[in-house]
Amino acid sequence: MKKDYERLFEPFTFKSGATLDNRILMAPMTTNSSFENGMFTTDEHLYYERRGGEVGAIVTACAHIKENGKFAASPSISSDLYIESLSKLAKRIQATGSKAILQIFHVGRMGSASTLRGIQPVSASAVPSLRDHAETPRELSLEEIEELVQDFGEATRRAIQAGFDGVEVHGANTYLIQQFFSPHSNRREDYWGGSLEKRMNFPVEVVNAVQQSIKKYADKPFIFGYRISPEEIEEPGITLDDTLALVNKLKMFNIDYFHISLGNIFGSSLRNKADKTPILKIIQDEIGGDVPIIGVGNVITPDDAIQAMDEIGVPLIAIGRELIIDPDWLLKVQEGNESDISKVLHSNDREDLRIPDAMWEYMQSRPGWVPILK
Ligand SMILES: Cc1cc2nc3c(=O)[nH]c(=O)nc-3n(C[C@H](O)[C@H](O)[C@H](O)COP(=O)(O)O)c2cc1C
């Protein structure tokens, strides 16, 4: 192994006491392949197993905490019925040697009546997103919001009982938690919205519920991560200042890491084009001393990872698409074979790569998203 890459293989211990064997995590990626009822399929077991072993942790695809918060084929953690299915997956991942972190989420206004069996999607307010064919969600009642907060706590209990090493709360990528924080999707004038402070209340209450469950049910170190998208392009939309205020607030809750969701780990502000500083560096400088930051976004080579650690200062790196393409990425780095890392998916390798059919189709639905050679 190249001397410079040794840093990628240093263990990392979180505040909770849990230790990752190295600095690379697999980023959460929806496989679109769970059973209709929310149980994990064998295809998913094989997909994760193929990618476990070398990476410090696998963060799973997002699992919905309530039935009205699902994707078409997302896994469910919405009732105790799922604990057995969740437990099987946790064991399969852990048997490879990697830690298993379950991502938990609610889709909010990004859902659609067709995947919700005719039910209207819900959100903070009845404001559709700006994407094509967006459906107008129904505004959640106060009782429903309180129930959802508890649902995140209950999902955490189930993840603990299923034997996962941690949960990552999905507060990013425009889903429900972000919708409460966003002035675009949250137009409420009650406890849950109005001012920046009030828009933080849903993320804060969710984090509090997750932390309470960890305190109550975990009998060994349990990793608590939180994923954030630092900005929105909508007007009004989440600004970097909003995000810095949010992470400063959330840091009180024993969060083990913030995972900053970016398309490019070195990317600068989408809203303030004059500022060329990587947005991740601004966040790292603001909060990285208190809460470790995971950087993600277009990390293709070990040099990309090292550059991010050096120039931005983040201690941990998540890799998404590149681990779909080459599950042996870290092994190749360790063995000094980084020049053999594949950078394009070849249809012929689909079997060996254990990519579920529905995931393959999903990736192709957005041309250019994942490089595929036919
Ligand atoms: C097929 C696919 C599915 C994804 N699903 C999720 C998801 O369930 N939850 C999430 O937070 N991010 C999801 N993402 C985003 C990734 O976690 C990651 O942030 C993004 O792909 C950028 O990292 P990369 O360039 O290393 O792929 C997904 C990305 C891809 C390609």
CSV table of C-alpha atoms and ligand atoms in Angstrom, one decimal:
chain,number,residue,atom,x,y,z
A,1,MET,CA,0.0,0.0,0.0
A,2,LYS,CA,1.2,3.5,-0.7
A,3,LYS,CA,2.4,5.2,2.5
A,4,ASP,CA,0.0,8.1,1.9
A,5,TYR,CA,-3.0,5.9,2.0
A,6,GLU,CA,-2.2,4.4,5.4
A,7,ARG,CA,-4.3,7.2,6.9
A,8,LEU,CA,-7.4,5.8,5.3
A,9,PHE,CA,-6.9,2.6,7.4
A,10,GLU,CA,-6.6,4.3,10.8
A,11,PRO,CA,-9.4,3.3,13.2
A,12,PHE,CA,-11.9,6.0,14.3
A,13,THR,CA,-13.7,6.0,17.7
A,14,PHE,CA,-16.9,8.0,18.1
A,15,LYS,CA,-18.1,9.7,21.2
A,16,SER,CA,-20.5,6.8,21.9
A,17,GLY,CA,-17.5,4.5,22.1
A,18,ALA,CA,-18.1,2.6,18.9
A,19,THR,CA,-15.0,2.2,16.7
A,20,LEU,CA,-14.8,1.9,12.9
A,21,ASP,CA,-11.8,-0.1,11.6
A,22,ASN,CA,-11.0,2.6,9.0
A,23,ARG,CA,-12.1,5.9,7.6
A,24,ILE,CA,-14.3,4.8,4.7
A,25,LEU,CA,-18.0,4.2,4.9
A,26,MET,CA,-20.4,3.0,2.2
A,27,ALA,CA,-22.9,5.9,1.6
A,28,PRO,CA,-26.6,5.1,2.0
A,29,MET,CA,-28.1,4.0,-1.4
A,30,THR,CA,-31.7,3.0,-2.1
A,31,THR,CA,-31.8,-0.3,-3.9
A,32,ASN,CA,-35.5,-0.2,-4.8
A,33,SER,CA,-35.5,-3.9,-4.1
A,34,SER,CA,-37.3,-4.6,-0.8
A,35,PHE,CA,-40.5,-6.6,-0.9
A,36,GLU,CA,-43.7,-4.7,-1.3
A,37,ASN,CA,-44.4,-5.3,2.4
A,38,GLY,CA,-41.1,-3.6,3.4
A,39,MET,CA,-39.1,-6.7,4.3
A,40,PHE,CA,-35.5,-7.0,2.9
A,41,THR,CA,-35.0,-9.4,-0.1
A,42,THR,CA,-32.3,-11.9,-0.6
A,43,ASP,CA,-31.1,-9.7,-3.5
A,44,GLU,CA,-30.4,-7.0,-1.0
A,45,HIS,CA,-28.6,-9.3,1.4
A,46,LEU,CA,-26.3,-10.3,-1.4
A,47,TYR,CA,-25.8,-6.7,-2.6
A,48,TYR,CA,-24.7,-5.6,0.9
A,49,GLU,CA,-22.6,-8.7,1.6
A,50,ARG,CA,-20.7,-8.1,-1.6
A,51,ARG,CA,-19.8,-4.6,-0.4
A,52,GLY,CA,-19.1,-5.4,3.2
A,53,GLY,CA,-15.8,-6.6,4.7
A,54,GLU,CA,-13.4,-3.8,4.0
A,55,VAL,CA,-15.3,-0.6,4.6
A,56,GLY,CA,-15.6,0.6,8.2
A,57,ALA,CA,-19.4,0.7,8.0
A,58,ILE,CA,-22.2,0.3,5.6
A,59,VAL,CA,-25.0,2.8,5.9
A,60,THR,CA,-28.1,1.1,4.5
A,61,ALA,CA,-30.7,2.4,2.1
A,62,CYS,CA,-33.2,4.6,3.9
A,63,ALA,CA,-35.9,2.7,5.8
A,64,HIS,CA,-39.3,4.3,6.3
A,65,ILE,CA,-40.5,4.9,9.8
A,66,LYS,CA,-44.1,5.1,8.8
A,67,GLU,CA,-46.2,3.6,6.0
A,68,ASN,CA,-47.1,7.0,4.6
A,69,GLY,CA,-43.4,7.9,4.3
A,70,LYS,CA,-42.2,5.2,1.9
A,71,PHE,CA,-40.6,4.9,-1.5
A,72,ALA,CA,-41.9,2.3,-3.9
A,73,ALA,CA,-39.7,-0.5,-2.6
A,74,SER,CA,-38.0,1.0,0.5
A,75,PRO,CA,-37.4,-1.3,3.5
A,76,SER,CA,-39.7,-0.6,6.5
A,77,ILE,CA,-39.0,-0.1,10.2
A,78,SER,CA,-42.5,1.1,10.9
A,79,SER,CA,-43.5,-1.7,13.3
A,80,ASP,CA,-42.1,-4.5,15.4
A,81,LEU,CA,-43.0,-7.0,12.7
A,82,TYR,CA,-39.9,-5.9,10.8
A,83,ILE,CA,-37.4,-6.5,13.6
A,84,GLU,CA,-36.6,-10.1,12.3
A,85,SER,CA,-36.0,-9.0,8.7
A,86,LEU,CA,-33.9,-6.1,9.9
A,87,SER,CA,-32.0,-8.4,12.2
A,88,LYS,CA,-31.1,-10.8,9.4
A,89,LEU,CA,-29.6,-7.9,7.4
A,90,ALA,CA,-27.7,-6.5,10.3
A,91,LYS,CA,-26.1,-10.0,10.9
A,92,ARG,CA,-25.3,-10.5,7.2
A,93,ILE,CA,-23.5,-7.1,7.1
A,94,GLN,CA,-21.7,-7.6,10.4
A,95,ALA,CA,-20.6,-11.1,9.4
A,96,THR,CA,-18.4,-9.4,6.7
A,97,GLY,CA,-16.6,-7.4,9.4
A,98,SER,CA,-18.2,-4.0,8.6
A,99,LYS,CA,-20.4,-2.2,11.0
A,100,ALA,CA,-24.1,-1.9,10.0
A,101,ILE,CA,-25.8,1.5,10.3
A,102,LEU,CA,-29.5,1.8,9.4
A,103,GLN,CA,-30.6,5.0,7.7
A,104,ILE,CA,-34.1,6.0,8.9
A,105,PHE,CA,-36.4,8.4,7.0
A,106,HIS,CA,-39.8,9.7,6.0
A,107,VAL,CA,-40.4,10.7,2.4
A,108,GLY,CA,-42.8,13.6,3.1
A,109,ARG,CA,-43.9,15.6,0.0
A,110,MET,CA,-41.4,13.7,-2.2
A,111,GLY,CA,-43.8,10.7,-2.0
A,112,SER,CA,-46.5,10.0,-4.5
A,113,ALA,CA,-50.1,8.7,-4.2
A,114,SER,CA,-49.2,5.9,-6.6
A,115,THR,CA,-46.5,4.4,-4.3
A,116,LEU,CA,-48.6,5.2,-1.2
A,117,ARG,CA,-51.6,3.2,-2.5
A,118,GLY,CA,-53.7,6.2,-3.3
A,119,ILE,CA,-52.9,8.1,-0.1
A,120,GLN,CA,-52.0,11.8,-0.5
A,121,PRO,CA,-48.3,12.5,0.6
A,122,VAL,CA,-47.9,14.6,3.8
A,123,SER,CA,-45.6,17.4,4.7
A,124,ALA,CA,-45.1,20.4,7.0
A,125,SER,CA,-47.3,22.5,4.7
A,126,ALA,CA,-49.4,21.9,1.7
A,127,VAL,CA,-46.7,23.2,-0.7
A,128,PRO,CA,-45.5,20.9,-3.6
A,129,SER,CA,-41.9,20.7,-4.5
A,130,LEU,CA,-40.7,22.3,-7.6
A,131,ARG,CA,-39.9,19.1,-9.5
A,132,ASP,CA,-42.0,18.0,-12.5
A,133,HIS,CA,-45.3,16.2,-11.6
A,134,ALA,CA,-44.9,17.0,-7.9
A,135,GLU,CA,-48.0,16.3,-5.9
A,136,THR,CA,-49.4,18.7,-3.4
A,137,PRO,CA,-49.0,17.2,0.1
A,138,ARG,CA,-51.5,17.4,2.9
A,139,GLU,CA,-50.4,19.5,5.9
A,140,LEU,CA,-49.7,17.4,8.9
A,141,SER,CA,-51.8,17.9,12.1
A,142,LEU,CA,-50.2,18.7,15.4
A,143,GLU,CA,-51.1,15.1,16.6
A,144,GLU,CA,-49.6,13.6,13.6
A,145,ILE,CA,-46.3,15.5,14.0
A,146,GLU,CA,-46.0,14.4,17.6
A,147,GLU,CA,-46.7,10.9,16.5
A,148,LEU,CA,-44.0,11.1,13.8
A,149,VAL,CA,-41.4,12.3,16.4
A,150,GLN,CA,-42.2,9.2,18.5
A,151,ASP,CA,-42.0,7.0,15.3
A,152,PHE,CA,-38.4,8.1,14.9
A,153,GLY,CA,-37.7,7.1,18.5
A,154,GLU,CA,-39.5,3.8,18.0
A,155,ALA,CA,-37.6,3.1,14.8
A,156,THR,CA,-34.4,3.6,16.7
A,157,ARG,CA,-35.5,1.1,19.4
A,158,ARG,CA,-36.2,-1.4,16.6
A,159,ALA,CA,-32.8,-0.8,15.0
A,160,ILE,CA,-31.2,-1.5,18.4
A,161,GLN,CA,-33.3,-4.6,19.0
A,162,ALA,CA,-32.5,-5.8,15.5
A,163,GLY,CA,-28.8,-5.6,16.4
A,164,PHE,CA,-27.7,-2.7,14.2
A,165,ASP,CA,-24.5,-0.8,15.2
A,166,GLY,CA,-26.2,2.5,14.7
A,167,VAL,CA,-28.8,4.7,13.0
A,168,GLU,CA,-28.4,7.6,10.6
A,169,VAL,CA,-31.3,10.0,10.7
A,170,HIS,CA,-32.0,11.2,7.2
A,171,GLY,CA,-32.3,14.9,7.5
A,172,ALA,CA,-31.2,15.5,3.9
A,173,ASN,CA,-32.0,15.2,0.3
A,174,THR,CA,-35.4,17.0,0.5
A,175,TYR,CA,-37.2,14.4,2.6
A,176,LEU,CA,-39.6,15.1,5.5
A,177,ILE,CA,-37.1,16.2,8.2
A,178,GLN,CA,-35.5,18.7,5.7
A,179,GLN,CA,-39.0,19.8,4.7
A,180,PHE,CA,-39.7,20.9,8.2
A,181,PHE,CA,-36.4,22.8,8.2
A,182,SER,CA,-36.9,24.4,4.8
A,183,PRO,CA,-38.8,27.8,4.5
A,184,HIS,CA,-39.9,26.5,1.1
A,185,SER,CA,-41.9,23.5,2.3
A,186,ASN,CA,-42.6,24.7,5.9
A,187,ARG,CA,-45.0,27.7,6.0
A,188,ARG,CA,-46.5,26.9,9.4
A,189,GLU,CA,-47.1,29.5,12.0
A,190,ASP,CA,-47.2,27.3,15.1
A,191,TYR,CA,-44.5,25.6,17.3
A,192,TRP,CA,-43.2,23.8,14.2
A,193,GLY,CA,-42.6,26.7,11.8
A,194,GLY,CA,-42.4,30.5,11.3
A,195,SER,CA,-38.9,31.5,12.4
A,196,LEU,CA,-35.6,29.8,11.9
A,197,GLU,CA,-35.7,28.7,15.5
A,198,LYS,CA,-39.1,27.1,15.0
A,199,ARG,CA,-38.2,25.4,11.8
A,200,MET,CA,-35.5,23.6,13.8
A,201,ASN,CA,-38.0,22.2,16.2
A,202,PHE,CA,-38.9,19.1,14.2
A,203,PRO,CA,-35.2,18.1,13.6
A,204,VAL,CA,-34.5,18.8,17.3
A,205,GLU,CA,-37.4,16.8,18.6
A,206,VAL,CA,-36.6,13.9,16.3
A,207,VAL,CA,-33.0,13.9,17.5
A,208,ASN,CA,-34.2,14.1,21.1
A,209,ALA,CA,-36.5,11.1,20.6
A,210,VAL,CA,-33.7,9.1,18.9
A,211,GLN,CA,-31.3,9.9,21.7
A,212,GLN,CA,-33.9,8.9,24.4
A,213,SER,CA,-34.3,5.5,22.7
A,214,ILE,CA,-30.5,5.0,22.6
A,215,LYS,CA,-30.3,5.9,26.3
A,216,LYS,CA,-33.1,3.6,27.2
A,217,TYR,CA,-32.5,0.5,25.0
A,218,ALA,CA,-28.8,0.3,23.9
A,219,ASP,CA,-26.6,-1.8,26.1
A,220,LYS,CA,-23.5,-1.2,24.1
A,221,PRO,CA,-22.1,1.8,22.1
A,222,PHE,CA,-24.6,2.7,19.4
A,223,ILE,CA,-23.7,5.1,16.6
A,224,PHE,CA,-26.0,8.1,16.1
A,225,GLY,CA,-25.5,9.9,12.8
A,226,TYR,CA,-27.4,12.7,11.2
A,227,ARG,CA,-27.4,13.5,7.5
A,228,ILE,CA,-27.8,17.1,6.2
A,229,SER,CA,-28.1,18.8,2.9
A,230,PRO,CA,-26.5,22.2,3.6
A,231,GLU,CA,-28.4,24.3,1.1
A,232,GLU,CA,-31.5,24.5,-1.1
A,233,ILE,CA,-31.7,26.4,-4.4
A,234,GLU,CA,-35.4,27.2,-3.9
A,235,GLU,CA,-36.5,30.7,-2.9
A,236,PRO,CA,-37.1,30.8,-0.1
A,237,GLY,CA,-34.7,27.9,0.7
A,238,ILE,CA,-32.3,26.6,3.3
A,239,THR,CA,-29.2,28.8,3.5
A,240,LEU,CA,-25.7,27.8,4.7
A,241,ASP,CA,-26.3,30.1,7.7
A,242,ASP,CA,-29.5,28.2,8.6
A,243,THR,CA,-27.5,25.0,8.4
A,244,LEU,CA,-24.7,26.3,10.6
A,245,ALA,CA,-27.4,27.3,13.2
A,246,LEU,CA,-28.9,23.9,13.0
A,247,VAL,CA,-25.7,21.9,13.5
A,248,ASN,CA,-24.8,24.1,16.4
A,249,LYS,CA,-28.2,23.3,18.0
A,250,LEU,CA,-28.1,19.6,17.3
A,251,LYS,CA,-24.6,19.2,18.6
A,252,MET,CA,-26.0,19.2,22.2
A,253,PHE,CA,-27.5,15.8,21.6
A,254,ASN,CA,-24.5,13.4,21.6
A,255,ILE,CA,-24.6,13.0,17.9
A,256,ASP,CA,-21.6,10.8,16.7
A,257,TYR,CA,-21.4,12.4,13.3
A,258,PHE,CA,-22.9,14.8,10.8
A,259,HIS,CA,-23.0,13.4,7.3
A,260,ILE,CA,-23.0,16.3,4.8
A,261,SER,CA,-24.8,15.2,1.6
A,262,LEU,CA,-23.1,16.8,-1.4
A,263,GLY,CA,-22.8,15.9,-5.1
A,264,ASN,CA,-19.2,16.9,-5.0
A,265,ILE,CA,-17.1,16.8,-1.8
A,266,PHE,CA,-15.2,19.9,-2.9
A,267,GLY,CA,-18.3,21.7,-4.1
A,268,SER,CA,-18.9,25.4,-3.1
A,269,SER,CA,-22.1,27.2,-2.3
A,270,LEU,CA,-25.0,26.9,-4.7
A,271,ARG,CA,-26.6,30.1,-3.4
A,272,ASN,CA,-23.5,32.3,-3.0
A,273,LYS,CA,-21.6,31.7,-6.2
A,274,ALA,CA,-19.0,34.3,-5.3
A,275,ASP,CA,-17.7,32.2,-2.4
A,276,LYS,CA,-15.5,29.5,-3.9
A,277,THR,CA,-14.6,27.9,-0.5
A,278,PRO,CA,-15.7,24.3,-0.4
A,279,ILE,CA,-19.0,24.3,1.6
A,280,LEU,CA,-17.8,21.2,3.5
A,281,LYS,CA,-14.8,23.2,4.7
A,282,ILE,CA,-17.0,25.9,6.1
A,283,ILE,CA,-19.0,23.3,8.0
A,284,GLN,CA,-15.9,21.4,9.1
A,285,ASP,CA,-14.4,24.6,10.4
A,286,GLU,CA,-17.6,25.6,12.2
A,287,ILE,CA,-18.5,22.3,13.9
A,288,GLY,CA,-15.9,19.6,13.1
A,289,GLY,CA,-14.1,20.2,16.4
A,290,ASP,CA,-17.3,19.2,18.2
A,291,VAL,CA,-18.9,16.6,16.0
A,292,PRO,CA,-17.0,14.5,13.4
A,293,ILE,CA,-18.0,15.2,9.9
A,294,ILE,CA,-18.4,12.6,7.1
A,295,GLY,CA,-17.7,14.0,3.6
A,296,VAL,CA,-19.3,12.5,0.5
A,297,GLY,CA,-19.7,13.3,-3.2
A,298,ASN,CA,-17.8,12.0,-6.2
A,299,VAL,CA,-15.0,10.4,-4.4
A,300,ILE,CA,-13.6,8.1,-7.1
A,301,THR,CA,-9.9,7.5,-6.2
A,302,PRO,CA,-8.0,7.1,-2.9
A,303,ASP,CA,-6.3,10.4,-3.8
A,304,ASP,CA,-9.7,12.1,-3.8
A,305,ALA,CA,-10.3,10.8,-0.3
A,306,ILE,CA,-6.8,11.9,0.9
A,307,GLN,CA,-7.3,15.3,-0.7
A,308,ALA,CA,-10.6,15.8,1.2
A,309,MET,CA,-9.0,14.8,4.5
A,310,ASP,CA,-6.1,17.1,3.9
A,311,GLU,CA,-7.7,20.2,2.4
A,312,ILE,CA,-11.0,20.1,4.2
A,313,GLY,CA,-10.0,18.3,7.3
A,314,VAL,CA,-12.8,15.8,7.5
A,315,PRO,CA,-11.9,12.6,9.3
A,316,LEU,CA,-14.3,10.3,7.5
A,317,ILE,CA,-15.3,9.7,3.9
A,318,ALA,CA,-18.4,8.0,2.5
A,319,ILE,CA,-18.4,6.6,-1.0
A,320,GLY,CA,-21.6,5.8,-2.9
A,321,ARG,CA,-21.6,5.1,-6.6
A,322,GLU,CA,-18.0,4.0,-6.8
A,323,LEU,CA,-18.8,1.2,-4.3
A,324,ILE,CA,-21.6,0.0,-6.5
A,325,ILE,CA,-19.2,0.0,-9.4
A,326,ASP,CA,-16.2,-1.5,-7.5
A,327,PRO,CA,-17.1,-3.2,-4.2
A,328,ASP,CA,-13.4,-4.2,-3.9
A,329,TRP,CA,-12.3,-0.5,-3.9
A,330,LEU,CA,-10.8,-0.5,-0.4
A,331,LEU,CA,-9.2,-3.9,-0.8
A,332,LYS,CA,-7.5,-2.7,-4.0
A,333,VAL,CA,-6.2,0.3,-2.2
A,334,GLN,CA,-4.9,-1.8,0.7
A,335,GLU,CA,-3.1,-4.2,-1.7
A,336,GLY,CA,-1.5,-1.4,-3.7
A,337,ASN,CA,-3.7,-2.2,-6.7
A,338,GLU,CA,-5.6,1.2,-6.9
A,339,SER,CA,-4.8,1.4,-10.6
A,340,ASP,CA,-7.2,-1.6,-11.1
A,341,ILE,CA,-10.2,0.2,-9.5
A,342,SER,CA,-13.1,0.1,-12.0
A,343,LYS,CA,-14.8,3.5,-12.8
A,344,VAL,CA,-17.6,2.3,-15.0
A,345,LEU,CA,-20.2,-0.4,-14.6
A,346,HIS,CA,-20.1,-3.1,-17.2
A,347,SER,CA,-23.3,-4.9,-17.9
A,348,ASN,CA,-21.4,-8.2,-18.0
A,349,ASP,CA,-20.3,-7.8,-14.4
A,350,ARG,CA,-23.8,-7.3,-13.1
A,351,GLU,CA,-23.9,-10.9,-11.6
A,352,ASP,CA,-20.6,-10.6,-9.8
A,353,LEU,CA,-21.4,-7.2,-8.5
A,354,ARG,CA,-24.7,-8.5,-7.1
A,355,ILE,CA,-26.7,-5.5,-8.2
A,356,PRO,CA,-30.4,-6.2,-7.8
A,357,ASP,CA,-32.4,-6.0,-11.0
A,358,ALA,CA,-34.7,-3.2,-9.7
A,359,MET,CA,-31.6,-1.2,-8.6
A,360,TRP,CA,-30.1,-1.6,-12.1
A,361,GLU,CA,-33.3,-0.3,-13.6
A,362,TYR,CA,-33.5,2.6,-11.1
A,363,MET,CA,-29.9,3.7,-11.9
A,364,GLN,CA,-30.6,3.7,-15.6
A,365,SER,CA,-33.7,5.8,-15.1
A,366,ARG,CA,-31.4,8.8,-14.6
A,367,PRO,CA,-28.9,8.8,-17.5
A,368,GLY,CA,-25.4,9.8,-16.4
A,369,TRP,CA,-26.1,9.2,-12.7
A,370,VAL,CA,-24.0,6.1,-12.5
A,371,PRO,CA,-21.7,5.4,-15.5
A,372,ILE,CA,-22.9,2.3,-17.2
A,373,LEU,CA,-21.2,0.7,-20.2
A,374,LYS,CA,-23.6,-1.5,-22.1
B,1,LIG,C1,-28.6,4.7,-6.5
B,1,LIG,C2,-28.5,5.7,-5.4
B,1,LIG,C3,-29.4,5.7,-4.3
B,1,LIG,C4,-29.3,6.6,-3.2
B,1,LIG,N1,-30.1,6.5,-2.1
B,1,LIG,C5,-29.9,7.3,-1.1
B,1,LIG,C6,-30.5,7.0,0.2
B,1,LIG,O1,-31.3,6.1,0.3
B,1,LIG,N2,-30.3,7.9,1.2
B,1,LIG,C7,-29.4,8.9,1.1
B,1,LIG,O2,-29.2,9.6,2.1
B,1,LIG,N3,-28.7,9.1,0.0
B,1,LIG,C8,-28.9,8.3,-1.1
B,1,LIG,N4,-28.1,8.5,-2.2
B,1,LIG,C9,-27.0,9.5,-2.2
B,1,LIG,C10,-25.7,8.9,-1.8
B,1,LIG,O3,-25.7,8.5,-0.5
B,1,LIG,C11,-24.5,9.8,-2.0
B,1,LIG,O4,-24.7,10.9,-1.2
B,1,LIG,C12,-24.4,10.4,-3.5
B,1,LIG,O5,-24.5,9.3,-4.4
B,1,LIG,C13,-23.1,11.1,-3.7
B,1,LIG,O6,-22.0,10.2,-3.4
B,1,LIG,P1,-21.2,9.4,-4.5
B,1,LIG,O7,-20.7,10.4,-5.5
B,1,LIG,O8,-20.0,8.8,-3.8
B,1,LIG,O9,-22.1,8.4,-5.1
B,1,LIG,C14,-28.2,7.6,-3.3
B,1,LIG,C15,-27.4,7.6,-4.4
B,1,LIG,C16,-27.5,6.7,-5.4
B,1,LIG,C17,-26.5,6.7,-6.6
